[in-house]
CSV table of C-alpha atoms in Angstrom, one decimal:
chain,number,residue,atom,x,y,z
A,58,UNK,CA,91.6,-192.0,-88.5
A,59,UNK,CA,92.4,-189.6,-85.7
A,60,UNK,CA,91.1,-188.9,-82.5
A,61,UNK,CA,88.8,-186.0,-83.0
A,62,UNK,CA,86.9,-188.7,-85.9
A,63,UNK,CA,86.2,-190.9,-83.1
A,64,UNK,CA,84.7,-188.2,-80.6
A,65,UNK,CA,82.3,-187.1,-83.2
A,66,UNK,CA,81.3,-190.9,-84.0
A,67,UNK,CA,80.5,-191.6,-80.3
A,68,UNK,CA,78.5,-188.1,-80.4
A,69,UNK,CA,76.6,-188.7,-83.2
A,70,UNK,CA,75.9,-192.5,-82.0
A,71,UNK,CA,74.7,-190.6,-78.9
A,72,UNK,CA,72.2,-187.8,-80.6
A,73,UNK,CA,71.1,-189.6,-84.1
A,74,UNK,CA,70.8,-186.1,-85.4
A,75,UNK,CA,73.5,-184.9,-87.2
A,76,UNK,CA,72.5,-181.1,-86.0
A,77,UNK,CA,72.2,-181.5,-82.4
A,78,UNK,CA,75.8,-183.2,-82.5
A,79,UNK,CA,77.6,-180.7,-84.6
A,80,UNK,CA,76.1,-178.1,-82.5
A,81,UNK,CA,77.5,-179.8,-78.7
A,82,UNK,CA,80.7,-180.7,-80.3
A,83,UNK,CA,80.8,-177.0,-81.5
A,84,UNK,CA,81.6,-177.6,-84.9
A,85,UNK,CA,79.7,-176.8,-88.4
A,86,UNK,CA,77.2,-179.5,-89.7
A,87,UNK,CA,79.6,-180.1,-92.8
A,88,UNK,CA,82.9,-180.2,-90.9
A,89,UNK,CA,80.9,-183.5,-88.9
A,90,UNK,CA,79.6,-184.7,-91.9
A,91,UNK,CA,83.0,-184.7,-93.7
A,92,UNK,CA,84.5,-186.1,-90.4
A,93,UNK,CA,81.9,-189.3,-90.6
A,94,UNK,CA,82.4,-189.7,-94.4
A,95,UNK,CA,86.6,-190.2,-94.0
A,96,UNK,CA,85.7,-192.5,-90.9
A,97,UNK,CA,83.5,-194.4,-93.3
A,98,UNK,CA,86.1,-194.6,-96.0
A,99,UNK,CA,88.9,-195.6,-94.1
A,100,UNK,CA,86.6,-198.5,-92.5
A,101,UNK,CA,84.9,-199.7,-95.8
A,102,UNK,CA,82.0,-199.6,-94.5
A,103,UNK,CA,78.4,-197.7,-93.7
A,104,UNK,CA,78.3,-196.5,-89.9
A,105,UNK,CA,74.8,-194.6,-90.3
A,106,UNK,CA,72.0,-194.8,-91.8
A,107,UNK,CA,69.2,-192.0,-92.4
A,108,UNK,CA,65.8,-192.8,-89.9
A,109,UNK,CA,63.2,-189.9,-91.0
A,110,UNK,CA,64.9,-186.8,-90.2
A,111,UNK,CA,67.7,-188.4,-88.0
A,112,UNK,CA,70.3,-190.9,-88.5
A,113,UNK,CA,71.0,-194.4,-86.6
A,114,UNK,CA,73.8,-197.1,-86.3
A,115,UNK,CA,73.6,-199.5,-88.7
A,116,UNK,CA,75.1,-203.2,-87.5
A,117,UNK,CA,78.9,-202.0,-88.1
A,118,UNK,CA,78.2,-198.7,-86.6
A,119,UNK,CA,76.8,-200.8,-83.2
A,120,UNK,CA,80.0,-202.8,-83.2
A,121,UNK,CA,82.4,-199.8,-84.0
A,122,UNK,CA,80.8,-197.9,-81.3
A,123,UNK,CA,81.3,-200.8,-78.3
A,124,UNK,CA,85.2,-200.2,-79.3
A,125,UNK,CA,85.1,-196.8,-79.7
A,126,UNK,CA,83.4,-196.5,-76.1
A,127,UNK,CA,85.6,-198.7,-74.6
A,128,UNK,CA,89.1,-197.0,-76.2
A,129,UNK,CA,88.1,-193.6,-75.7
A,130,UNK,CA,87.2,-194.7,-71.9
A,131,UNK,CA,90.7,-195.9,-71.5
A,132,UNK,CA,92.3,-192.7,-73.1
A,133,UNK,CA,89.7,-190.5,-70.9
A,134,UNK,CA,91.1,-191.7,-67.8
A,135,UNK,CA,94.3,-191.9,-68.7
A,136,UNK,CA,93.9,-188.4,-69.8
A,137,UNK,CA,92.5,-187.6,-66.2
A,138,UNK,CA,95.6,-189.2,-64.5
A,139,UNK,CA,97.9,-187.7,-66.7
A,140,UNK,CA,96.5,-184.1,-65.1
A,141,UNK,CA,96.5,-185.5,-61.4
A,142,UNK,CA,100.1,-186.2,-62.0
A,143,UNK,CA,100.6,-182.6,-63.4
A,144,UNK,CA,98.9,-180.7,-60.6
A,145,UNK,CA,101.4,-182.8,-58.0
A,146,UNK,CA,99.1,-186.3,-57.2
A,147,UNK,CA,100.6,-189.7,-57.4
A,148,UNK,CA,103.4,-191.9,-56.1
A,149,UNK,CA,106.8,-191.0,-54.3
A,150,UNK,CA,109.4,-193.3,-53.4
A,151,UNK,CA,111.4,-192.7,-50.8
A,152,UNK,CA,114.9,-195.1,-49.5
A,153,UNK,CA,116.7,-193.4,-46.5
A,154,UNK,CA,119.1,-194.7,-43.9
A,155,UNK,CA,117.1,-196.9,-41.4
A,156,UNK,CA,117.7,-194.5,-38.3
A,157,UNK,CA,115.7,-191.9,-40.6
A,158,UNK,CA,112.8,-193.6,-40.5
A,159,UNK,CA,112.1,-193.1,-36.2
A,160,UNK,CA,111.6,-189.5,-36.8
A,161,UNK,CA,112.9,-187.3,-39.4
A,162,UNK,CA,111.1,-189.4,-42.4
A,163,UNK,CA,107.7,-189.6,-40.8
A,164,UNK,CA,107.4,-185.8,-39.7
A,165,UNK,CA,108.6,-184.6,-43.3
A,166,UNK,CA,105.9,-186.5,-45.1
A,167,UNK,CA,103.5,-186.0,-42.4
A,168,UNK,CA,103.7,-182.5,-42.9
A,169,UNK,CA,103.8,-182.7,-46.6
A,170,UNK,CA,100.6,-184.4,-46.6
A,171,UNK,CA,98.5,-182.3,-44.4
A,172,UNK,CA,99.8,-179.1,-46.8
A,173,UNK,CA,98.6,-180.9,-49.4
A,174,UNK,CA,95.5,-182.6,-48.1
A,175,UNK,CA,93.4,-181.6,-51.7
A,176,UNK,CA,95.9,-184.1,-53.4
A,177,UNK,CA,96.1,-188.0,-53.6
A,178,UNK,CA,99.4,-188.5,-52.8
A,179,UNK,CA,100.8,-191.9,-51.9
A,180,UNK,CA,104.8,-193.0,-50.1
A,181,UNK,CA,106.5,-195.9,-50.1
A,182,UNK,CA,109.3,-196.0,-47.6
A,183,UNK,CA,112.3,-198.4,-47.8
A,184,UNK,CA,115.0,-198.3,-44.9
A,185,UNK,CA,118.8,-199.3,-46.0
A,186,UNK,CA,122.8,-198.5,-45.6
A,187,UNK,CA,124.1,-196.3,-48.2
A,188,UNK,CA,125.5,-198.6,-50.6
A,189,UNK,CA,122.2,-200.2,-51.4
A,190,UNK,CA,120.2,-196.6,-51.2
A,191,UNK,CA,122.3,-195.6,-53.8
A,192,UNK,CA,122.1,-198.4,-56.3
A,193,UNK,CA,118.5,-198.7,-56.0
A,194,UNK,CA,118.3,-194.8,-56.9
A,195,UNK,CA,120.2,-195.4,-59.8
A,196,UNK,CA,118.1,-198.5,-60.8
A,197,UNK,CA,115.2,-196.0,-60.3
A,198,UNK,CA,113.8,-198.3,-57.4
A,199,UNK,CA,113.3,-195.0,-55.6
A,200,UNK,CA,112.5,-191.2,-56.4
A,201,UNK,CA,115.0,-189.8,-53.6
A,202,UNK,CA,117.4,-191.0,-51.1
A,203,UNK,CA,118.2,-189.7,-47.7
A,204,UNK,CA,121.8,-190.6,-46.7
A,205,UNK,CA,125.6,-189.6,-45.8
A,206,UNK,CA,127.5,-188.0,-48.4
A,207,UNK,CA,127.5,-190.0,-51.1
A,208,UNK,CA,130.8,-190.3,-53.5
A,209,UNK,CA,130.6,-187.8,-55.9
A,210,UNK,CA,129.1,-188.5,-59.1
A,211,UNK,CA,128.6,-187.0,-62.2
A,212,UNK,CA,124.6,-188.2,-62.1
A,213,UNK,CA,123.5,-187.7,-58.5
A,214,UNK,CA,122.2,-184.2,-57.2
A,215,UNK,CA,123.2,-184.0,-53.3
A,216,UNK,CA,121.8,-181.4,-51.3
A,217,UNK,CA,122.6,-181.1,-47.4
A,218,UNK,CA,119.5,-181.2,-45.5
A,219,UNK,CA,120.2,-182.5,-41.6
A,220,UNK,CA,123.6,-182.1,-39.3
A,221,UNK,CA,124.6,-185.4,-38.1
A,222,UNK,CA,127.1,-185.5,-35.1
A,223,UNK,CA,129.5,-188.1,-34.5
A,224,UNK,CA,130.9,-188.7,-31.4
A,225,UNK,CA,133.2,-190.8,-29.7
A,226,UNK,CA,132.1,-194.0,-27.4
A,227,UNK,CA,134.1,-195.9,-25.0
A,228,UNK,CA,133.4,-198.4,-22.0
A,229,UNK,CA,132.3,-196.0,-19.2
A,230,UNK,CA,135.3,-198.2,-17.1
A,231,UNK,CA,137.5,-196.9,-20.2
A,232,UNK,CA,140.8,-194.5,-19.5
A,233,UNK,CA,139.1,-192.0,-21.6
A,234,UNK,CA,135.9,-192.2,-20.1
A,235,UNK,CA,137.0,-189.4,-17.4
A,236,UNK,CA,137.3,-187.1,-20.3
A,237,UNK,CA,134.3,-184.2,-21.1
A,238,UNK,CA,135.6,-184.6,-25.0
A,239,UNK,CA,138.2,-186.0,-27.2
A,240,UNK,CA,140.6,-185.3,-29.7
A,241,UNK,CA,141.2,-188.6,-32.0
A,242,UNK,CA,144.6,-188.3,-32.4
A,243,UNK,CA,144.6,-189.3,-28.2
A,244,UNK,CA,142.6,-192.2,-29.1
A,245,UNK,CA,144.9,-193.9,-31.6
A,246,UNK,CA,146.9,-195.8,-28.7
A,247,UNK,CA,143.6,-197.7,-28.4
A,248,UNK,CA,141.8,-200.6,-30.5
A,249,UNK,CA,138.6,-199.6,-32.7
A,250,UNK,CA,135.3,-201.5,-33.8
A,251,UNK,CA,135.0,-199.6,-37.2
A,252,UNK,CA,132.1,-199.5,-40.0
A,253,UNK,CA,132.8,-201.9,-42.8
A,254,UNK,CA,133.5,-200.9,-46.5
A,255,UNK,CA,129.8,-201.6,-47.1
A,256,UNK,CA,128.9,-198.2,-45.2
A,257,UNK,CA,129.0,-194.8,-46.0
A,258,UNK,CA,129.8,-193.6,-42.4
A,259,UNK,CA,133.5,-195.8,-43.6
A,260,UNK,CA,134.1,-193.0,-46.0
A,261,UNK,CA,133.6,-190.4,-43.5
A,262,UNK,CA,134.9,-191.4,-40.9
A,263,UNK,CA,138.6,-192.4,-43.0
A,264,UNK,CA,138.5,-188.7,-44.0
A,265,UNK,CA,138.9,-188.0,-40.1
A,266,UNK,CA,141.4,-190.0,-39.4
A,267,UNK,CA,142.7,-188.9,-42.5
A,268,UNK,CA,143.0,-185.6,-41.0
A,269,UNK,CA,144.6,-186.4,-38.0
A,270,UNK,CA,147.6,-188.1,-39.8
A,271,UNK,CA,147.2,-191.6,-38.8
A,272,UNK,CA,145.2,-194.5,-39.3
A,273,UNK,CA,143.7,-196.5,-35.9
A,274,UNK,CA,144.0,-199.8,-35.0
A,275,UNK,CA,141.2,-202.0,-36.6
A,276,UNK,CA,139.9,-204.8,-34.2
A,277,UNK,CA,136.6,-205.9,-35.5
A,278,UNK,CA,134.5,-204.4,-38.7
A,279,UNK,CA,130.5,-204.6,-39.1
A,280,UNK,CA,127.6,-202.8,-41.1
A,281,UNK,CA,125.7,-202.7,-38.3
A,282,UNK,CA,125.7,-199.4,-35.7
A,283,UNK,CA,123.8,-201.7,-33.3
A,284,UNK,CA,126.2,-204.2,-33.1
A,285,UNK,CA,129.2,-201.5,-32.7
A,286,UNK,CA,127.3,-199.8,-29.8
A,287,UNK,CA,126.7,-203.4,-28.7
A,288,UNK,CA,130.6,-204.1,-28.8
A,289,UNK,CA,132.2,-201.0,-27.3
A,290,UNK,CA,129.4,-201.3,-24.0
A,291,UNK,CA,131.2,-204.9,-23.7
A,292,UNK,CA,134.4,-203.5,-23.5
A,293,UNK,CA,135.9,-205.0,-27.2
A,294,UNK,CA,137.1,-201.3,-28.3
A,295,UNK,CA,136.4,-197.7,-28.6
A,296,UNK,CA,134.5,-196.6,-32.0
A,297,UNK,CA,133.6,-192.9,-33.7
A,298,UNK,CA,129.9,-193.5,-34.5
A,299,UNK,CA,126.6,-191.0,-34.8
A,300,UNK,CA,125.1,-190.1,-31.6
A,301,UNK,CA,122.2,-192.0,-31.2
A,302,UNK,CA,119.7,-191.2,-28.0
A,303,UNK,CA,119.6,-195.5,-27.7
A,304,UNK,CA,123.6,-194.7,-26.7
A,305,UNK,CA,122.1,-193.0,-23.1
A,306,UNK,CA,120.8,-196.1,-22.2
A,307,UNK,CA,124.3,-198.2,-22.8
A,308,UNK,CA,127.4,-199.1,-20.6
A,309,UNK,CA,129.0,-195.9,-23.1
A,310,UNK,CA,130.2,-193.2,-22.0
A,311,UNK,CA,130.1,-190.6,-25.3
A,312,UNK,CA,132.3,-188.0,-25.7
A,313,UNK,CA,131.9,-184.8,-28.4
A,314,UNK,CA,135.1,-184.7,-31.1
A,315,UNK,CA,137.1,-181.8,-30.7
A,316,UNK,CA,139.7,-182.4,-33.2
A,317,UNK,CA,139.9,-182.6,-36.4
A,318,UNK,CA,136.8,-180.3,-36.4
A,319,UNK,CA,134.2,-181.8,-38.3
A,320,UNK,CA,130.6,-181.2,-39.4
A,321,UNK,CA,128.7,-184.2,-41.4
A,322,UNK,CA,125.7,-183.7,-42.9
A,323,UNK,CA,122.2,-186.0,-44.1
A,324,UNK,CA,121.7,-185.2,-48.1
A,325,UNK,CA,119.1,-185.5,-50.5
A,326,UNK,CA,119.9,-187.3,-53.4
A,327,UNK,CA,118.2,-187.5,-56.4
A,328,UNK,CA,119.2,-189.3,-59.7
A,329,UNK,CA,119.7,-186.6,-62.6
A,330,UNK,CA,119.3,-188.8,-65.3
A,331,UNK,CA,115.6,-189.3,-64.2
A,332,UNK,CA,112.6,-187.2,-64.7
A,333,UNK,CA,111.3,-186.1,-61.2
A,334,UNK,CA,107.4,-186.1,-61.3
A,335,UNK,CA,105.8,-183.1,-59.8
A,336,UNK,CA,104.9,-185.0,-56.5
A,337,UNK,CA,108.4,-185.4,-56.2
A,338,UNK,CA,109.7,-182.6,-57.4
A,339,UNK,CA,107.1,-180.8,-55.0
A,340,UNK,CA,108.4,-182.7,-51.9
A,341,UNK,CA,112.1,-182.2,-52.7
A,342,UNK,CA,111.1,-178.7,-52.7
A,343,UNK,CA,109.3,-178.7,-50.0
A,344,UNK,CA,112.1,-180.1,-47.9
A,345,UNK,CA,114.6,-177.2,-49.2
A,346,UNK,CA,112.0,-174.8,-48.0
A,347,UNK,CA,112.2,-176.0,-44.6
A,348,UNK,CA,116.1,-175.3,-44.7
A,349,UNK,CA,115.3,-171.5,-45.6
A,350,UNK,CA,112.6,-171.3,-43.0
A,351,UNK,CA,113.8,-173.4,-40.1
A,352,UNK,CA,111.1,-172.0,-37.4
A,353,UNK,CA,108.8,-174.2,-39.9
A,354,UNK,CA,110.3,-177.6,-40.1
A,355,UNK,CA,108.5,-180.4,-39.1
């Protein structure tokens, strides 16, 4: 029994003539016959019967055909998604670092969607740190992640798509507060809240100090930006963070890094291992076309 025995059924069911089928299924009147006659054999039993010059269900052919309506409705539209998927419609998953999700986020699938208002596309968007953007990635919670550079890996593609600046805060009643900028080897003298392990910013932030040949002293460690900003404007340390407009509105006074020079960057990461739909794999590509046409990004 194959598929195309089963189309021809439900046509014939539908005309009762064997003629009128064979000729809107564009096929010979033998090709149908032998078609219904291997359907019959493999069943066991009768499916038509001959009324005057037509044909009609007999009581198997009535029950076949409520099952054959119903199966080939489910494979019809499962057929029709299949080629909404192809031409880019369905679902994308997006997990990006929580400060991503005021702005950058929102405008890039804002944009994507009204260039591709004749699709049904669909987002889901899921704020986190690094750490947890990255598992869920590779537990294929998500399509693609927007965070800081990631460890390298063997089964992640990384792309750079957004510069992000760190910068220096301290007390505004802080010694280096009169400073215009900063070198970090002049801040080591001086205790520092620092991201956790848990973070990505860690990472990149060790590789500066890393740089400048010395390690600063550690005096508290959170997760949390918010609660660093929220610890330096009370006067508990100095911290390297990313600049942040909320940071105007503190007891901070920020200061650019001038040494070790340093430029971080926001990636796009998708999982290798995993097969990228074309909605995806049209808004990834969407996004490195804003990179090559800048005067166009959302």
């Amino acid at each position: 029994m194959n598929l195309y025995q089963l189309r021809y059924f439900a046509e014939l069911a539908q005309e009762q003539h064997y003629t009128n089928a064979a000729q809107h299924l564009n096929i010979s009147q033998p090709s149908l016959s032998h078609a219904i006659s291997q359907l019959e054999e493999e069943l066991g039993v009768q499916l038509f019967e001959k009324a005057g010059r037509g044909t009609r269900l007999t009581g198997y052919g009535q029950e076949f055909l409520q099952c054959v309506t119903r199966s080939l409705s489910i494979l019809d539209n499962g057929i029709e998604n299949m080629h909404r998927y192809a031409k880019g419609e369905g679902l994308i998953r997006l997990g990006f670092l929580t400060q991503l999700g005021v702005q950058f986020i929102p405008r890039l699938a804002s944009r994507f969607l009204s260039l591709n208002s004749d699709c049904k596309i669909d987002f889901t968007f899921h704020g986190d740190r690094t750490p947890e953007l990255l598992d869920g990635l590779r537990l294929r919670k998500y399509d693609l992640i927007f965070c800081v550079r990631p460890v390298e890996s063997d089964d992640l593609s990384c792309v750079p798509i957004d510069r992000q600046e760190l910068v220096l805060i301290v007390p505004k009643d802080h010694p280096l507060a009169e400073n215009k900028s900063v070198s970090l080897e002049d801040t080591l003298q001086y205790p520092y809240i620092y991201f956790n392990n848990k973070t990505g910013l860690r990472f990149v932030i060790d590789e500066l100090f890393e740089a400048v040949g010395r390690r600063p002293e550690i005096a508290y460690e959170t997760d949390e930006e918010q609660i660093i900003f929220g610890l330096v404007a009370y006067g508990f340390g100095i911290a390297v963070t990313p600049y942040r407009e909320i940071l105007l509105k503190l007891n901070v006074k920020i200061l650019p890094i001038v040494r070790p020079a340093w430029e971080g960057n926001i990636y796009m990461v998708s999982n290798k291992q995993v097969y990228l739909t074309p909605a995806v794999t049209n808004f990834r590509d969407f996004i490195l076309r804003q990179l090559l046409e800048p005067q166009e990004s959302p």
